[in-house]
Coordinates of C-alpha atoms in Angstrom, one line a residue:
M1 CA 101.5 76.1 84.1
A2 CA 101.4 73.5 87.2
N3 CA 97.6 71.8 87.8
P4 CA 95.3 73.4 90.2
D5 CA 95.0 72.1 93.5
L6 CA 91.9 73.5 94.4
I7 CA 89.0 74.0 92.3
L8 CA 85.8 76.3 93.5
H9 CA 83.0 75.7 90.8
N10 CA 79.3 75.6 91.0
G11 CA 79.5 79.5 92.3
V12 CA 78.5 83.1 91.7
I13 CA 82.0 84.2 92.0
Y14 CA 82.6 88.2 91.7
S15 CA 86.0 88.2 90.7
Q16 CA 86.4 91.9 90.4
V17 CA 83.2 93.8 92.4
R18 CA 83.6 97.1 90.8
K19 CA 82.5 95.5 87.5
G20 CA 79.7 93.6 89.1
S21 CA 79.7 90.5 87.0
A22 CA 80.4 87.2 88.1
V23 CA 82.0 83.6 86.8
Q24 CA 81.3 79.9 87.9
A25 CA 84.5 78.7 89.1
L26 CA 88.4 79.6 90.0
A27 CA 91.1 77.6 89.8
I28 CA 94.0 78.0 92.9
W29 CA 97.6 76.5 92.9
N30 CA 99.9 77.0 95.8
G31 CA 97.7 79.7 97.6
R32 CA 97.6 81.8 94.3
I33 CA 94.9 82.0 91.5
T34 CA 95.5 80.6 88.2
D35 CA 92.2 81.2 86.1
V36 CA 88.6 82.1 86.3
G37 CA 85.7 81.3 84.0
T38 CA 83.0 78.8 83.6
D39 CA 82.6 76.0 84.9
H40 CA 83.5 74.0 81.7
T41 CA 86.5 75.8 81.1
I42 CA 87.8 75.5 84.7
L43 CA 86.9 71.9 85.2
R44 CA 88.6 70.9 82.6
L45 CA 92.0 71.9 84.4
R46 CA 91.7 69.4 87.1
A47 CA 94.2 66.5 87.4
R48 CA 93.6 63.2 89.6
S49 CA 94.8 64.7 92.9
V50 CA 92.9 68.5 92.7
K51 CA 90.9 69.2 95.6
E52 CA 87.3 70.3 94.2
L53 CA 84.7 72.4 96.3
D54 CA 81.0 72.3 95.2
L55 CA 79.6 76.0 95.7
Q56 CA 76.2 74.8 95.5
G57 CA 75.0 78.2 94.0
R58 CA 76.7 80.2 96.7
T59 CA 78.6 83.6 96.1
V60 CA 82.1 84.5 96.5
I61 CA 83.6 87.8 97.0
P62 CA 87.6 88.7 97.1
G63 CA 89.0 88.8 100.4
L64 CA 87.9 91.9 102.6
I65 CA 90.4 94.8 103.6
D66 CA 89.9 96.8 106.7
S67 CA 91.9 100.1 105.8
H68 CA 91.8 101.2 109.3
I69 CA 91.2 99.1 112.5
H70 CA 92.5 99.2 116.1
L71 CA 93.3 95.6 116.4
L72 CA 94.6 95.6 119.9
G73 CA 91.8 98.0 121.0
Y74 CA 89.4 95.5 119.3
G75 CA 91.1 92.7 121.6
M76 CA 90.8 94.3 124.8
T77 CA 87.2 95.0 124.7
S78 CA 86.7 91.6 125.9
K79 CA 89.2 92.2 128.6
N80 CA 87.9 95.2 130.0
L81 CA 84.5 96.6 130.6
D82 CA 82.7 96.9 127.3
L83 CA 79.9 100.1 128.3
G84 CA 78.5 100.3 124.4
D85 CA 75.1 99.0 125.9
S86 CA 75.0 101.4 129.1
K87 CA 71.6 103.2 129.0
S88 CA 72.6 105.6 132.1
I89 CA 75.5 106.6 134.3
G90 CA 73.7 104.6 137.1
A91 CA 74.5 101.5 134.7
I92 CA 78.0 102.5 134.2
K93 CA 78.5 102.5 137.7
R94 CA 76.9 99.3 138.5
A95 CA 79.8 97.8 135.8
V96 CA 82.5 99.5 137.6
K97 CA 81.1 98.1 141.2
R98 CA 80.7 94.7 139.5
R99 CA 84.1 94.6 138.3
A100 CA 85.5 96.2 142.0
S101 CA 84.0 93.4 143.6
R102 CA 86.2 90.8 142.0
T103 CA 89.3 92.6 141.5
D104 CA 92.1 93.5 143.5
S105 CA 91.4 97.4 145.2
K106 CA 94.9 98.1 143.4
K107 CA 94.5 96.4 140.1
W108 CA 92.8 99.1 137.4
I109 CA 89.6 98.8 136.3
V110 CA 89.4 100.1 132.3
G111 CA 86.7 100.1 129.8
R112 CA 85.4 101.6 126.5
G113 CA 82.5 102.4 124.8
W114 CA 79.8 104.8 126.9
D115 CA 78.3 107.7 124.6
Q116 CA 76.4 110.4 126.4
E117 CA 74.4 110.6 123.8
R118 CA 72.6 106.8 125.0
L119 CA 72.4 108.2 128.2
S120 CA 69.5 109.0 130.2
E121 CA 71.7 111.9 132.3
H122 CA 72.8 113.3 128.8
R123 CA 76.3 113.7 130.1
P124 CA 79.6 112.4 130.1
P125 CA 80.2 110.6 133.1
V126 CA 82.9 112.2 135.9
R127 CA 85.2 111.8 138.6
G128 CA 82.4 112.3 141.2
D129 CA 80.2 109.3 139.7
L130 CA 83.0 106.7 139.8
D131 CA 84.8 107.8 143.3
F132 CA 82.8 105.2 145.1
T133 CA 85.4 102.7 144.8
S134 CA 89.2 102.7 145.8
S135 CA 90.2 101.1 142.5
P136 CA 91.7 103.6 140.1
V137 CA 89.3 103.5 137.1
F138 CA 89.7 104.7 133.5
L139 CA 86.8 104.8 131.1
K140 CA 87.2 105.9 127.0
R141 CA 84.3 107.4 125.4
V142 CA 83.1 104.8 122.4
C143 CA 85.2 107.4 120.3
G144 CA 88.4 106.9 122.2
H145 CA 88.9 110.9 122.0
V146 CA 87.4 111.5 125.3
A147 CA 87.9 109.6 128.7
V148 CA 86.9 109.8 132.4
A149 CA 89.2 108.8 135.5
N150 CA 88.2 108.7 139.1
S151 CA 90.3 110.1 141.7
A152 CA 92.8 106.9 142.3
A153 CA 93.3 107.1 139.1
L154 CA 94.1 110.4 138.7
A155 CA 96.5 110.4 141.3
L156 CA 98.5 107.3 140.3
A157 CA 99.0 109.1 137.0
M158 CA 99.8 112.5 139.2
V159 CA 97.6 114.2 137.2
D160 CA 96.2 117.4 139.6
E161 CA 95.0 120.9 139.4
K162 CA 98.3 122.3 138.2
T163 CA 98.9 119.6 135.8
P164 CA 99.0 121.9 132.6
N165 CA 97.0 120.8 129.4
P166 CA 99.3 118.9 127.2
A167 CA 99.6 119.7 123.7
G168 CA 96.9 118.8 121.7
G169 CA 94.7 118.0 124.9
V170 CA 92.7 119.3 127.5
I171 CA 92.0 118.5 131.2
E172 CA 88.6 119.5 132.1
K173 CA 88.0 121.7 135.0
D174 CA 85.1 122.9 136.5
E175 CA 84.2 126.5 137.3
A176 CA 85.9 126.1 141.0
N177 CA 88.9 125.2 138.7
R178 CA 88.7 121.4 140.3
L179 CA 89.3 118.4 138.0
T180 CA 86.1 117.1 136.4
G181 CA 88.1 113.6 135.8
V182 CA 87.3 114.2 132.0
L183 CA 90.1 114.1 129.7
K184 CA 90.3 115.1 126.1
E185 CA 92.3 114.1 123.0
G186 CA 96.4 114.3 123.5
A187 CA 95.3 114.7 127.6
L188 CA 94.0 110.8 127.6
A189 CA 97.7 109.6 127.2
L190 CA 98.5 111.2 131.0
V191 CA 96.3 108.6 132.5
Q192 CA 97.0 105.6 129.9
Q193 CA 100.4 105.4 130.6
A194 CA 99.8 105.2 134.0
V195 CA 97.7 101.8 133.1
P196 CA 100.0 98.7 133.6
R197 CA 100.7 96.5 130.5
N198 CA 101.9 93.4 129.7
E199 CA 103.4 91.4 126.3
T200 CA 100.9 88.6 127.5
D201 CA 97.6 90.4 127.8
I202 CA 98.6 92.1 124.7
E203 CA 99.4 88.9 122.6
S204 CA 96.2 87.2 123.4
A205 CA 94.0 90.2 122.7
L206 CA 96.0 90.5 119.3
V207 CA 95.2 86.6 118.6
S208 CA 91.6 86.7 119.7
A209 CA 90.7 90.0 118.1
A210 CA 92.2 88.5 114.4
R211 CA 90.2 85.2 114.9
R212 CA 87.2 87.4 115.3
L213 CA 87.9 89.3 112.3
L214 CA 88.4 86.2 109.9
R215 CA 84.7 85.3 110.7
L216 CA 83.8 88.5 109.0
G217 CA 85.5 87.7 106.0
L218 CA 88.7 90.2 106.8
T219 CA 91.8 88.6 105.2
S220 CA 93.8 92.2 105.8
L221 CA 94.2 94.7 108.2
H222 CA 96.0 98.1 108.0
C223 CA 96.5 98.2 111.8
I224 CA 96.8 101.8 113.6
I225 CA 99.7 100.6 116.0
E226 CA 99.6 102.3 119.5
D227 CA 103.2 101.9 120.3
A228 CA 106.5 100.0 119.8
L229 CA 105.8 97.0 122.3
E230 CA 102.5 96.3 120.2
L231 CA 104.3 96.7 117.2
K232 CA 107.0 93.9 118.1
V233 CA 104.4 91.5 119.5
L234 CA 102.0 91.7 115.9
K235 CA 105.0 91.7 114.1
R236 CA 106.1 88.1 115.7
L237 CA 102.4 86.7 116.0
S238 CA 102.0 87.2 112.3
A239 CA 105.5 85.4 112.0
E240 CA 104.6 82.6 114.0
G241 CA 101.3 82.2 111.7
R242 CA 99.0 83.0 115.0
V243 CA 97.6 86.3 113.1
K244 CA 96.6 85.0 109.9
Q245 CA 95.5 88.1 108.0
S246 CA 98.0 90.0 106.1
I247 CA 99.2 93.5 108.1
Y248 CA 100.0 96.8 107.2
A249 CA 101.4 98.5 110.6
V250 CA 100.6 102.0 110.5
L251 CA 102.7 103.5 113.3
P252 CA 102.4 106.4 115.5
I253 CA 104.1 109.7 114.8
E254 CA 106.1 108.9 118.2
L255 CA 107.8 106.0 116.3
L256 CA 109.1 108.0 113.5
A257 CA 112.6 109.0 114.5
K258 CA 113.2 105.5 115.9
A259 CA 111.9 104.2 112.9
S260 CA 113.9 106.0 110.4
S261 CA 117.1 105.5 113.1
L262 CA 116.3 101.8 111.8
G263 CA 116.1 102.5 108.0
L264 CA 112.3 101.4 108.3
A265 CA 109.9 103.2 105.6
T266 CA 106.8 102.3 104.1
E267 CA 107.0 99.2 102.7
K268 CA 105.5 98.9 99.0
S269 CA 105.9 94.9 98.9
G270 CA 107.0 92.3 101.1
G271 CA 105.5 89.4 102.7
S272 CA 102.3 89.2 105.2
F273 CA 103.4 91.9 107.7
R274 CA 105.0 95.4 106.6
V275 CA 105.6 98.6 107.8
G276 CA 103.0 101.4 106.6
G277 CA 102.5 104.8 107.0
V278 CA 102.8 107.0 110.2
K279 CA 99.7 108.5 111.6
V280 CA 99.3 111.9 112.6
F281 CA 96.3 113.4 114.5
L282 CA 95.1 116.7 113.7
D283 CA 91.7 117.0 115.5
G284 CA 89.1 114.5 117.6
S285 CA 85.5 113.5 116.6
L286 CA 82.5 114.8 115.9
G287 CA 80.5 112.6 118.6
A288 CA 83.1 114.5 121.3
R289 CA 82.5 117.5 119.7
T290 CA 86.7 117.8 119.7
A291 CA 86.5 117.5 115.7
A292 CA 88.0 120.8 114.1
L293 CA 85.1 122.6 112.4
R294 CA 85.2 125.8 110.4
E295 CA 82.1 126.9 111.9
P296 CA 80.6 125.9 115.4
Y297 CA 78.6 122.6 115.8
S298 CA 74.8 123.2 115.8
D299 CA 74.1 122.0 119.0
S300 CA 76.9 123.4 121.0
P301 CA 78.8 126.8 120.9
T302 CA 82.3 125.3 120.0
S303 CA 83.8 124.3 116.9
G304 CA 86.3 121.3 118.4
M305 CA 89.7 121.7 118.5
L306 CA 93.0 121.1 116.3
T307 CA 95.0 118.5 118.5
M308 CA 98.4 120.0 115.9
E309 CA 99.6 123.7 115.4
R310 CA 99.9 124.1 111.7
G311 CA 104.0 124.4 112.1
E312 CA 104.2 121.2 114.2
F313 CA 102.2 119.1 111.5
D314 CA 104.0 121.0 108.6
H315 CA 107.4 120.0 110.0
A316 CA 106.3 116.2 111.0
A317 CA 105.0 115.5 108.1
G318 CA 108.2 117.3 106.2
E319 CA 110.0 114.6 107.9
A320 CA 108.1 111.7 107.3
V321 CA 108.0 112.2 103.6
A322 CA 112.0 112.5 103.6
A323 CA 111.9 109.1 105.4
G324 CA 109.9 107.5 102.7
F325 CA 106.8 106.8 104.6
Q326 CA 103.1 107.4 103.7
L327 CA 101.3 109.9 105.7
S328 CA 98.0 108.9 107.4
I329 CA 96.5 112.4 108.8
H330 CA 93.5 111.7 111.1
A331 CA 91.0 114.4 109.8
I332 CA 88.0 114.2 110.7
G333 CA 86.0 118.3 110.6
D334 CA 86.5 120.1 107.9
K335 CA 89.1 122.5 109.1
A336 CA 91.2 119.5 109.9
V337 CA 90.7 118.6 106.5
E338 CA 91.7 121.9 105.1
Q339 CA 94.8 121.8 107.2
A340 CA 95.9 118.6 105.7
L341 CA 95.7 119.8 102.4
G342 CA 97.4 123.2 103.0
V343 CA 100.4 121.2 104.2
L344 CA 100.0 118.6 101.3
A345 CA 100.0 121.3 98.7
K346 CA 103.7 122.1 98.7
S347 CA 105.2 121.1 95.7
N348 CA 107.5 118.6 97.0
R349 CA 104.6 116.4 99.1
A350 CA 101.9 117.4 95.9
T351 CA 104.2 114.9 93.8
A352 CA 105.0 112.7 96.9
S353 CA 101.1 112.4 97.4
R354 CA 101.5 110.1 94.4
R355 CA 104.2 108.3 95.1
L356 CA 103.3 107.5 98.6
R357 CA 99.6 107.7 98.3
H358 CA 99.2 110.1 101.4
R359 CA 96.0 109.0 103.2
I360 CA 93.5 111.1 105.3
E361 CA 92.0 108.7 107.4
H362 CA 88.3 109.3 108.5
V363 CA 87.8 112.8 106.2
S364 CA 84.4 113.2 107.5
L365 CA 83.1 116.4 107.0
V366 CA 84.5 117.5 103.7
P367 CA 82.9 120.3 101.1
P368 CA 83.0 119.9 97.3
S369 CA 86.2 122.4 97.4
L370 CA 88.0 120.3 99.8
L371 CA 87.3 117.0 97.5
S372 CA 88.4 119.1 94.4
K373 CA 91.8 119.8 96.5
M374 CA 91.9 115.8 97.4
R375 CA 91.6 114.5 93.8
K376 CA 94.3 117.9 92.9
Y377 CA 96.8 116.4 95.1
G378 CA 96.2 112.7 94.8
V379 CA 95.4 112.0 98.7
L380 CA 93.2 109.2 99.4
A381 CA 90.1 109.3 101.6
S382 CA 90.4 106.3 104.2
V383 CA 87.1 106.3 105.3
Q384 CA 84.6 104.6 107.8
P385 CA 81.1 103.6 106.5
P386 CA 79.9 102.2 109.4
F387 CA 79.7 105.8 110.9
I388 CA 76.7 106.8 109.1
Y389 CA 75.4 104.0 110.7
T390 CA 77.0 105.3 114.2
D391 CA 76.0 108.7 113.6
Y392 CA 72.5 109.0 114.0
W393 CA 72.9 112.4 116.2
A394 CA 74.3 113.8 113.0
A395 CA 71.6 116.0 111.9
E396 CA 71.4 117.9 115.3
R397 CA 75.2 117.9 115.9
L398 CA 75.9 119.8 112.5
G399 CA 72.6 120.8 111.4
Q400 CA 70.9 119.8 108.0
T401 CA 72.9 122.0 105.6
R402 CA 76.1 120.3 106.4
L403 CA 74.6 116.8 106.2
S404 CA 75.3 117.2 102.3
S405 CA 78.9 117.2 103.2
L406 CA 79.2 114.4 105.2
Y407 CA 80.6 111.2 104.3
P408 CA 80.4 112.5 100.8
F409 CA 80.9 109.1 99.1
R410 CA 79.7 109.5 96.0
S411 CA 81.3 112.7 95.4
M412 CA 84.0 111.3 96.2
L413 CA 84.2 109.1 93.2
D414 CA 82.8 110.8 90.7
L415 CA 85.7 113.0 90.9
G416 CA 88.2 110.4 91.0
V417 CA 89.5 110.6 94.4
R418 CA 90.9 107.1 95.7
V419 CA 88.9 105.6 98.4
A420 CA 89.3 102.9 100.9
A421 CA 87.1 101.4 103.4
G422 CA 87.6 100.4 106.8
S423 CA 85.8 100.4 110.3
D424 CA 87.9 102.3 113.1
C425 CA 87.1 99.4 115.0
P426 CA 86.4 99.4 118.3
A427 CA 85.1 103.1 117.6
A428 CA 82.5 101.1 114.9
P429 CA 81.2 98.1 114.8
S430 CA 84.2 95.8 112.8
D431 CA 81.7 93.7 109.9
P432 CA 82.8 95.3 106.6
L433 CA 79.2 94.2 105.6
L434 CA 77.3 96.2 107.8
G435 CA 79.8 98.8 106.3
V436 CA 78.7 97.9 102.6
W437 CA 74.8 98.5 103.7
S438 CA 75.6 101.8 105.4
A439 CA 77.3 102.9 102.4
V440 CA 74.3 101.9 100.0
A441 CA 71.3 102.9 102.5
R442 CA 72.8 105.8 104.0
P443 CA 70.4 105.9 107.0
G444 CA 69.6 109.2 108.2
L445 CA 71.6 111.2 106.0
P446 CA 70.8 112.6 102.5
S447 CA 70.3 110.1 99.5
P448 CA 72.2 111.7 96.6
E449 CA 75.9 110.2 97.9
R450 CA 74.7 106.8 98.2
L451 CA 77.0 104.1 96.4
T452 CA 75.8 101.3 94.2
V453 CA 76.5 97.5 95.9
S454 CA 79.6 96.9 93.8
E455 CA 80.7 100.7 94.5
A456 CA 80.8 100.2 98.3
L457 CA 82.2 96.3 98.2
S458 CA 84.9 97.8 96.0
L459 CA 85.9 100.4 99.1
Y460 CA 86.7 97.4 100.7
A461 CA 88.5 95.4 98.1
E462 CA 90.0 97.6 95.5
G463 CA 90.1 100.8 97.4
S464 CA 91.7 99.2 100.6
A465 CA 94.8 97.2 98.4
F466 CA 95.5 100.1 96.8
A467 CA 95.8 102.4 99.7
S468 CA 98.5 99.8 101.0
F469 CA 100.1 99.4 97.8
S470 CA 98.9 95.7 97.1
E471 CA 96.5 96.0 94.2
N472 CA 98.8 93.5 92.5
R473 CA 98.2 90.8 95.0
E474 CA 94.9 91.4 96.3
G475 CA 91.3 92.8 96.3
S476 CA 90.1 90.8 93.3
L477 CA 90.6 87.3 92.6
E478 CA 92.2 87.4 89.4
P479 CA 95.1 84.9 87.9
G480 CA 98.4 85.7 90.0
K481 CA 96.7 87.0 92.8
Q482 CA 96.3 85.5 96.3
A483 CA 93.6 83.5 96.7
N484 CA 91.9 85.4 99.4
L485 CA 88.3 84.8 99.3
V486 CA 84.7 85.0 101.1
I487 CA 81.8 82.7 100.7
L488 CA 78.7 84.2 101.4
D489 CA 75.4 83.5 102.7
R490 CA 73.6 84.8 100.0
D491 CA 74.2 87.1 97.1
L492 CA 74.3 90.7 98.0
F493 CA 74.4 91.8 94.5
Q494 CA 70.4 90.5 94.4
C495 CA 69.7 91.8 97.9
P496 CA 66.8 94.3 98.2
T497 CA 69.1 97.4 100.5
V498 CA 66.9 96.3 103.6
N499 CA 68.0 93.2 103.5
L500 CA 71.9 93.9 102.8
R501 CA 72.4 94.2 106.4
N502 CA 71.6 90.8 107.2
V503 CA 74.3 89.6 104.5
R504 CA 77.0 87.2 106.5
A505 CA 80.3 85.4 105.8
M506 CA 80.1 81.6 105.8
R507 CA 83.7 80.7 105.4
T508 CA 87.1 82.8 104.7
M509 CA 90.2 81.6 102.7
I510 CA 93.4 82.9 102.7
D511 CA 96.2 81.9 100.7
G512 CA 94.2 79.1 99.2
E513 CA 93.2 77.6 103.0
F514 CA 90.0 77.9 104.4
V515 CA 90.9 79.9 108.0
A516 CA 87.1 80.5 109.4

């Protein structure tokens, strides 16, 4: 074995976070970990040319993996209007007015982040609120499942009162059959496709987003891809080394036919950029009341909506499996989760689930009976712990009885369901350590589903690695694996729960090189 070229020592190194035990030192050669152990054992391996880093008692954990992130959407938040702090529709209008005063009247004003629950009017903005400007305006809710467009935007998108609802979407109208400007689920695409896009903007957004995520300790990303252009640009940026993280690209189902014709399938091994699964939407979000529920919402006489009929989903799933693709199924409400499992229960797909590791993304409201089926069919849960923190309205929206089945991470692990964790950023904060705190503290939700620190952290490490077939090269700091790691400002295993929220990443390493 070659002598190491870098040794980290005098630290508290959690090489396998699920076990929660630490070593003092590790050795790295050519971007891979060669050994872990005590200072005495590892320092004996050093040669004259080896570099050493004295950790001075700092804590080290494996590089973290976000199992569900919209990298382009996150990057565009710095270019578009960020409405996350808006407390009223008046504040939204002022933000639009400021942007319009600095923008050509023909240029689109795009934004995201409003939440009707935080607005003093307790309603979404509508077309009339935004028609004070001649500029086309398109503003997405924080979840990305609902948006509002003004008259100029609707005209450019050629959407009017006669436009039929698209499959899986709703063009909202008032009692007089006039457009309100509010679009739900599949209807967003009618306006989104009219918004100009260029490769330069996409490139800069992806690069800036990836850099910000490095500072949070994220060394691998399961990226939810919007379209072929984003896929092309992201693949190039990865090859050029401008996006440092390993990328597992989850394609929209609309690209399945093209990907299959090119001979693409889920890549279980490979370099820093791999094609992952294909994503299918079955419902919307709880915040927008478009997640499909078995019973009506507690604060509204609606049960949400399924965005794909069972027959259509059955056909799409069959084609994806036949082409060798992992399925990443967006299902938040219990009705959507039930439909996903009903289709995956078919004998050939149940077998494929273990081979292709099919995933249900979000899997938010899931009673014990459905969890048992996930375990039975070998379906993974790709969850977003930050939702616990952001869904502060959950009790009002779902009622107390259903809260025990909301984000039931403890039950998932106890039943043997494989669980990966991500952020769904920009729908929720991107910081994985905030996610760890959320899973441990469960603010506002029943405590029996709380996780330990080691369990919560493992979802972002071993769990997410398994979900992308990379458990043999990342997710832990063991000999033979990539030297992807994070140095923290404190030992989160020793922190009181109340202080977990304040833990920060200090430095991030990928393949033996510090990148942040």
